Amino acid sequence: MAQQLRPSKPADKQSKIDWSRRQEAENFAETVKLFRQGKIDPDMFRRFRLQHGAYGTRMTDDYAMVRIKVPAGQVYPNQLEKIAQLSEMYSIGSAHFSTRENIQLHWVILEDVSEIMQSLSDVGMTSREACGNTVRNVMCSPMSGVCKDEIFDTTPYALAIARFMLRNPICQGLPRKFKFNFTCCEKHGMIRIVDVGLLPQIQEIDGEKRKGFKIFLGGGLGNRSFVGHQLEDFTPVEDLLYTSMAVIRIFDRMGDRKNLSRNRMRYLVNDLGWEKFQNLVLKERAVVKATQSVIVKLNIDDSVNEIQRPISVNDESASVPDGYARWEKTNVEKQSQSGFNSVFIGLEAGDITANQLRSVAEIIRDYSAEGFARNGFSQNIVIRYVHDDDLKSMYSRLIENGLAKTGSLTMASAVGCSGTTSCNLALTNSHRLAKEVQRKFLELNYDEDDDLKDSTIKISGCPNSCGQHQIATIGFYGGGGRHGTDMFPNYTMSLGGKFDEDAMLGHHTARVPVKRIIPVILKIIELFKENKQSDDTLAKWIDRVVSGNESSKITGVDDIKKAIAPLIVPPNVEDEPDFYMDYGSDTNYHTVTGKGECAA
Amino acid sequence: MCCMIDSDIPIINSKLLREKIQENSIRIVDVRREQEYQQGHITNSVNLPLAKLLADDSSESIQKIAQDLGISDETPAVIYDDTFGALSSRVVWALQYIGHKDVKLLDVTFSQWKDLGYEISTEVPEIETATHSVKINSEIMATAEYLEKVKENKNVVIIDNRERLNYLEQHIPGAINIPYRTLASDGKILRTKEGMKTLLKNRGISEDAEIITYCGSVGTLSGLAYYALKSIGVPNVKLYVHSFKEWKSLEKPIDKQENANYWDLSAE
Ligand code: HEM
Ligand code: SF4
């Protein structure tokens, strides 16, 4: 509270777009009251709640999880400060950065949600359509605008689509949720595992350079996952809106509204067959174009962001802080703009305290020449436009605030969904497991190992894939195992998932008891080290193993299975009681789940 | 006596206090540690480290403290701290408990006062001891025994003011959770009256209810809630002074949010 009274630094950048609508907060409060009085049907209330960005919480009706949308991941210092305050007032004193660039507040009392919505309006944010059968947060690569391999910055297009879809009547009752991802290049975005993925392209037509996209449709992760199909060679930017509307209209009309477990658009694409679906989209687009009575246009703000380096905070005399080299190597990416860097702030499974959020806000003001931050794809924050000369001083500031965890850009930063910390459907504590894996990797200095750099570990607490385990080099999803009459948390491990241009879902390889996951990962790394080629990486090696193209001692998944088999045999309860407990729990494991809202 | 100490105004506006600082008719009490007080305090304030009050909170002891600070039955008192009002509310409560009528919180903390550029000083004002009576105000006190007796009553609302995770892990059965942070607003130790009322309304808490607040151990965080509720005119508010620490040591029943690992969401 005190800091609000201190004179704020000049030129604090604020979001140009106000995503909020103030009346929605009051309306929400009223509706909660009617629901509590039994005057609204629970199913109707649930749809309403989700439409406004509030999920249910594990085993209780008293609490909600509020998902704050951050379109294109673009987040401003005053917004982070507001969320810090809200997390202390209404949540657990920590907030969560999600894999889809949202920021979440957990364990919020349902009756307090409207106050959060109200306060979010003060800083132009909304949770509207963050859940439910709507167009979810429109993502954009955190490197868009600074990526060395990008063709043009897609951020303005991502923001324009987000703006067009939010509260748009055509998106209020889709058969199921709908996701857009924009990227800078194949490597930095996840365009093939969403309903609509967009990669920037330039095409020269009659000597004139035209901006456009490669559009991928019908991908998605879940109980059954699919990789998206490319619609056409090139879609000019003028057709972006028409194409998006065409796809949404087809989905709205033909999507399966009955069978809740298979109503994402990818199932429709799969059922019709790609070619048929593709034709439908192209035809529909022609109709949309021809029948627009008023010309609908995207509101694209193409103005250039002001880049102004804050007063240099660099202290020449300062010595290089301990651990700097390791941090720089594993958390900093050079930008296409010379002299500038993007700094990745690693969090444990996306969690951050209120005080750390305030520090991040201050650090953005002091170090970022663009004056805001971008949420990443792996539960992290990216502060961009940091000058070469300021990196060391920034590192010191990050250390002071517990924000200098190394390995953000490496395999060490494991992703874990909410799991049993808050999710109704969870079977295991995937969230804590991700933290344990990360801690182990950092303890072993694996973040510094170049062989591991391009690999990922992602963990879901049940088959629903919120942790995106299928696109991880080593992925896990939770379940229950049994030895005699005793249950233990048992994860299914998949190997070789990828989300780039060769997007592929991981191969189910083995079931691994939770307390053996770390040893099994270490064993796989050991096998790799023994059998790798000179310029190999773990990801490449696993790729060869799962596709049967590896010629060393390990020729396929079966050899890995054999090698880890001794590790995954359940001991007797008396010999190792800990084996039968999940992380974060001191009692024997049993599965408990509540009513899921995934299809809501 | 000055107008601002009108008992309708629940909390002292820092701007007004500034104007009144020089008047010897009010007593400003700083409840931070002695050392902090010595390094600078609001001009003309006297020091009462909270620990001194907590060391013995019998009514005789509170009476003596008031008298030593020059607070008579009639002296308007204004209390502040640097801890979002929690420590000072506990002092307010203690004075009200022995029957003092005119005691209020300052609306900002010491740091905020300083940041506003208002008067501070290192000088310790002369204190003339006063006489204070003891007329126990039992209406505002809840004991474990009392709480246990009334907690099932329909008109009783028990509020736990600890942070959410502590509450989820264990709380008095039937208690609802309003973390102390919820009571503040931007730059002020308390919400506006309207903001407080909205919070209660959303939560379905009637202002006519008998409200009992508690927190972790000595009734500071819940003291702030007690004060916040009183300040908007809720008539029947009690502080369970010895709070959850005592409740547990007496092995009274405890409720828990089961089957969820919420602690693992915290980045602490
Ligand atoms: C059958 C039900 C569900 C399915 C199929 C599902 C699917 C997904 C998928 C695929 C993602 C990955 C993000 C992406 O698309 O790239 C995701 C993210 C997420 N989902 Fe779900 N979801 C379901 C239910 C739930 C429930 C009940 C919750 C808990 C309230 C939940 C919480 C989350 C969270 C928190 C994320 C972001 C991950 C993170 O960073 O923590 N999901 N979901
Ligand atoms: S993957 Fe399962 S456990 Fe994890 S958040 Fe999704 S539904 Fe919950």
Tab-separated table of C-alpha atoms in Angstrom, chain A residues 339-565:
chain	number	residue	atom	x	y	z
A	339	GLY	CA	21.942	-4.119	-28.076
A	340	PHE	CA	18.647	-5.377	-26.691
A	341	ASN	CA	17.683	-8.593	-24.923
A	342	SER	CA	14.602	-10.440	-23.823
A	343	VAL	CA	14.916	-11.644	-20.265
A	344	PHE	CA	12.895	-14.680	-19.197
A	345	ILE	CA	11.810	-14.722	-15.574
A	346	GLY	CA	11.444	-18.302	-14.446
A	347	LEU	CA	8.822	-19.188	-11.878
A	348	GLU	CA	8.120	-22.525	-10.253
A	349	ALA	CA	5.147	-23.929	-12.174
A	350	GLY	CA	4.053	-20.351	-12.872
A	351	ASP	CA	3.568	-19.276	-9.263
A	352	ILE	CA	4.604	-15.845	-8.032
A	353	THR	CA	4.053	-13.991	-4.762
A	354	ALA	CA	2.353	-10.631	-4.486
A	355	ASN	CA	5.599	-8.963	-3.507
A	356	GLN	CA	7.412	-10.492	-6.437
A	357	LEU	CA	4.721	-9.186	-8.768
A	358	ARG	CA	5.352	-5.714	-7.412
A	359	SER	CA	9.074	-6.162	-7.953
A	360	VAL	CA	8.501	-7.305	-11.529
A	361	ALA	CA	6.458	-4.149	-12.122
A	362	GLU	CA	9.271	-1.975	-10.793
A	363	ILE	CA	11.889	-3.874	-12.756
A	364	ILE	CA	9.906	-3.408	-15.979
A	365	ARG	CA	9.790	0.329	-15.332
A	366	ASP	CA	13.490	0.459	-14.599
A	367	TYR	CA	14.827	-1.795	-17.329
A	368	SER	CA	12.449	-2.358	-20.211
A	369	ALA	CA	12.653	0.180	-22.995
A	370	GLU	CA	9.158	-0.806	-24.143
A	371	GLY	CA	7.662	-0.395	-20.682
A	372	PHE	CA	5.578	-3.568	-20.431
A	373	ALA	CA	6.118	-7.318	-20.247
A	374	ARG	CA	4.870	-10.340	-22.152
A	375	ASN	CA	3.582	-13.527	-20.609
A	376	GLY	CA	5.345	-16.566	-21.985
A	377	PHE	CA	4.010	-19.980	-23.056
A	378	SER	CA	5.576	-21.902	-20.234
A	379	GLN	CA	4.261	-20.271	-17.117
A	380	ASN	CA	6.815	-17.486	-17.252
A	381	ILE	CA	7.227	-13.739	-17.814
A	382	VAL	CA	9.394	-12.089	-20.414
A	383	ILE	CA	10.820	-8.607	-19.938
A	384	ARG	CA	12.020	-7.372	-23.307
A	385	TYR	CA	14.112	-4.499	-24.591
A	386	VAL	CA	16.651	-4.735	-21.810
A	387	HIS	CA	19.887	-3.095	-22.878
A	388	ASP	CA	23.131	-5.102	-22.866
A	389	ASP	CA	24.643	-2.675	-20.381
A	390	ASP	CA	21.793	-3.112	-17.917
A	391	LEU	CA	21.729	-6.897	-17.747
A	392	LYS	CA	24.040	-7.264	-14.771
A	393	SER	CA	22.299	-4.696	-12.697
A	394	MET	CA	18.947	-6.190	-13.613
A	395	TYR	CA	20.200	-9.599	-12.550
A	396	SER	CA	21.110	-8.201	-9.129
A	397	ARG	CA	17.641	-6.779	-8.772
A	398	LEU	CA	16.097	-10.090	-9.748
A	399	ILE	CA	18.236	-11.920	-7.188
A	400	GLU	CA	17.146	-9.551	-4.433
A	401	ASN	CA	13.562	-10.438	-5.191
A	402	GLY	CA	13.943	-14.176	-5.608
A	403	LEU	CA	13.283	-13.878	-9.332
A	404	ALA	CA	16.612	-14.992	-10.749
A	405	LYS	CA	15.904	-18.694	-11.006
A	406	THR	CA	18.099	-20.015	-13.794
A	407	GLY	CA	17.108	-22.331	-16.630
A	408	SER	CA	13.988	-20.545	-17.903
A	409	LEU	CA	14.900	-21.284	-21.488
A	410	THR	CA	15.886	-24.866	-20.773
A	411	MET	CA	14.484	-28.243	-19.899
A	412	ALA	CA	14.756	-27.323	-16.205
A	413	SER	CA	11.670	-25.145	-16.276
A	414	ALA	CA	9.105	-27.913	-16.085
A	415	VAL	CA	5.463	-27.048	-16.711
A	416	GLY	CA	2.783	-28.431	-14.409
A	417	CYS	CA	-0.975	-27.854	-14.519
A	418	SER	CA	-2.952	-27.080	-11.366
A	419	GLY	CA	-3.500	-30.722	-10.466
A	420	THR	CA	-4.831	-31.446	-6.980
A	421	THR	CA	-3.867	-27.972	-5.761
A	422	SER	CA	-7.183	-26.715	-7.113
A	423	CYS	CA	-8.572	-28.656	-10.073
A	424	ASN	CA	-11.689	-30.751	-9.658
A	425	LEU	CA	-10.650	-33.396	-12.161
A	426	ALA	CA	-7.119	-33.889	-10.934
A	427	LEU	CA	-5.862	-37.292	-9.983
A	428	THR	CA	-2.379	-36.220	-8.883
A	429	ASN	CA	-0.430	-33.209	-7.645
A	430	SER	CA	1.180	-32.435	-10.987
A	431	HIS	CA	1.802	-28.858	-9.902
A	432	ARG	CA	4.115	-29.787	-7.078
A	433	LEU	CA	5.753	-32.509	-9.148
A	434	ALA	CA	6.792	-29.907	-11.738
A	435	LYS	CA	8.374	-27.860	-8.957
A	436	GLU	CA	10.216	-30.915	-7.621
A	437	VAL	CA	11.577	-31.777	-11.076
A	438	GLN	CA	12.731	-28.206	-11.617
A	439	ARG	CA	14.456	-28.074	-8.230
A	440	LYS	CA	16.275	-31.322	-8.978
A	441	PHE	CA	17.428	-30.089	-12.396
A	442	LEU	CA	18.770	-26.864	-10.964
A	443	GLU	CA	20.476	-28.715	-8.148
A	444	LEU	CA	22.258	-30.872	-10.736
A	445	ASN	CA	23.090	-27.835	-12.917
A	446	TYR	CA	21.256	-29.476	-15.804
A	447	ASP	CA	20.082	-26.069	-16.963
A	448	GLU	CA	23.627	-25.416	-18.129
A	449	ASP	CA	23.838	-28.585	-20.172
A	450	ASP	CA	23.550	-27.638	-23.855
A	451	ASP	CA	22.488	-31.162	-24.747
A	452	LEU	CA	19.292	-30.693	-22.752
A	453	LYS	CA	18.497	-27.168	-23.750
A	454	ASP	CA	15.901	-27.801	-26.442
A	455	SER	CA	14.025	-30.470	-24.501
A	456	THR	CA	10.954	-29.925	-22.354
A	457	ILE	CA	9.182	-31.574	-19.443
A	458	LYS	CA	5.452	-31.012	-19.087
A	459	ILE	CA	3.108	-32.578	-16.583
A	460	SER	CA	-0.690	-32.876	-16.389
A	461	GLY	CA	-2.611	-34.125	-13.374
A	462	CYS	CA	-5.024	-36.213	-15.477
A	463	PRO	CA	-5.426	-37.137	-19.164
A	464	ASN	CA	-6.920	-33.736	-20.033
A	465	SER	CA	-3.591	-32.207	-21.061
A	466	CYS	CA	-3.782	-28.800	-19.445
A	467	GLY	CA	-0.082	-29.237	-18.716
A	468	GLN	CA	0.458	-29.955	-22.454
A	469	HIS	CA	2.297	-33.188	-21.713
A	470	GLN	CA	1.810	-34.543	-25.255
A	471	ILE	CA	4.032	-31.931	-26.833
A	472	ALA	CA	6.857	-32.379	-24.328
A	473	THR	CA	10.072	-34.243	-24.988
A	474	ILE	CA	9.251	-36.054	-21.760
A	475	GLY	CA	5.616	-35.674	-20.730
A	476	PHE	CA	3.535	-37.119	-17.930
A	477	TYR	CA	-0.118	-37.310	-17.042
A	478	GLY	CA	-1.438	-38.435	-13.697
A	479	GLY	CA	-3.492	-41.435	-12.718
A	480	GLY	CA	-3.747	-43.981	-9.955
A	481	GLY	CA	-1.800	-47.235	-9.675
A	482	ARG	CA	-2.379	-50.170	-7.384
A	483	HIS	CA	-0.104	-52.655	-5.705
A	484	GLY	CA	-2.171	-55.256	-3.923
A	485	THR	CA	-4.737	-53.172	-2.120
A	486	ASP	CA	-2.561	-50.074	-1.858
A	487	MET	CA	-2.873	-47.169	-4.243
A	488	PHE	CA	-0.160	-44.825	-5.385
A	489	PRO	CA	0.015	-41.895	-7.839
A	490	ASN	CA	1.072	-43.308	-11.167
A	491	TYR	CA	1.911	-41.187	-14.207
A	492	THR	CA	1.841	-42.198	-17.861
A	493	MET	CA	5.029	-41.084	-19.529
A	494	SER	CA	5.161	-40.040	-23.164
A	495	LEU	CA	8.339	-39.390	-25.115
A	496	GLY	CA	9.197	-37.312	-28.149
A	497	GLY	CA	6.404	-34.745	-28.308
A	498	LYS	CA	7.082	-31.611	-30.400
A	499	PHE	CA	5.176	-28.465	-31.220
A	500	ASP	CA	7.281	-26.955	-34.001
A	501	GLU	CA	6.971	-27.505	-37.767
A	502	ASP	CA	7.310	-31.237	-37.225
A	503	ALA	CA	4.666	-31.156	-34.511
A	504	MET	CA	4.109	-34.591	-33.099
A	505	LEU	CA	2.450	-36.026	-30.062
A	506	GLY	CA	4.561	-37.998	-27.639
A	507	HIS	CA	4.588	-41.809	-27.566
A	508	HIS	CA	3.159	-43.440	-24.486
A	509	THR	CA	6.085	-45.328	-23.118
A	510	ALA	CA	5.505	-46.513	-19.576
A	511	ARG	CA	3.653	-45.882	-16.377
A	512	VAL	CA	5.860	-44.362	-13.743
A	513	PRO	CA	5.008	-44.098	-10.023
A	514	VAL	CA	5.262	-40.499	-8.845
A	515	LYS	CA	8.186	-41.051	-6.520
A	516	ARG	CA	10.127	-42.667	-9.373
A	517	ILE	CA	9.635	-39.899	-11.900
A	518	ILE	CA	12.827	-38.061	-11.081
A	519	PRO	CA	14.953	-41.238	-11.111
A	520	VAL	CA	13.379	-42.265	-14.432
A	521	ILE	CA	14.081	-38.881	-16.032
A	522	LEU	CA	17.656	-39.054	-14.805
A	523	LYS	CA	17.969	-42.582	-16.151
A	524	ILE	CA	16.792	-41.483	-19.595
A	525	ILE	CA	19.332	-38.678	-19.570
A	526	GLU	CA	22.000	-41.174	-18.560
A	527	LEU	CA	21.067	-43.482	-21.457
A	528	PHE	CA	21.214	-40.545	-23.806
A	529	LYS	CA	24.641	-39.513	-22.563
A	530	GLU	CA	25.952	-43.048	-23.047
A	531	ASN	CA	24.565	-43.366	-26.543
A	532	LYS	CA	24.495	-39.910	-28.022
A	533	GLN	CA	26.345	-38.721	-31.083
A	534	SER	CA	28.803	-35.881	-30.822
A	535	ASP	CA	26.478	-32.966	-31.621
A	536	ASP	CA	23.323	-34.604	-30.383
A	537	THR	CA	20.656	-33.177	-28.136
A	538	LEU	CA	18.312	-35.152	-25.924
A	539	ALA	CA	15.332	-34.044	-28.004
A	540	LYS	CA	16.925	-35.228	-31.253
A	541	TRP	CA	18.010	-38.503	-29.729
A	542	ILE	CA	14.571	-39.230	-28.248
A	543	ASP	CA	13.063	-38.345	-31.599
A	544	ARG	CA	15.200	-40.983	-33.287
A	545	VAL	CA	14.440	-43.509	-30.565
A	546	VAL	CA	10.664	-43.123	-30.793
A	547	SER	CA	10.695	-43.238	-34.572
A	548	GLY	CA	12.944	-46.293	-34.580
A	549	ASN	CA	15.814	-44.497	-36.317
A	550	GLU	CA	18.375	-44.804	-33.576
A	551	SER	CA	21.256	-47.133	-34.239
A	552	SER	CA	22.986	-47.229	-30.860
A	553	LYS	CA	22.366	-49.727	-28.083
A	554	ILE	CA	18.962	-48.154	-27.605
A	555	THR	CA	17.081	-48.803	-30.803
A	556	GLY	CA	13.549	-48.029	-29.766
A	557	VAL	CA	11.097	-47.284	-27.019
A	558	ASP	CA	11.219	-50.910	-25.884
A	559	ASP	CA	14.855	-50.551	-24.929
A	560	ILE	CA	14.010	-47.550	-22.800
A	561	LYS	CA	11.195	-49.511	-21.208
A	562	LYS	CA	13.607	-52.295	-20.374
A	563	ALA	CA	16.165	-49.940	-18.915
A	564	ILE	CA	13.716	-48.251	-16.581
A	565	ALA	CA	11.752	-51.388	-15.668
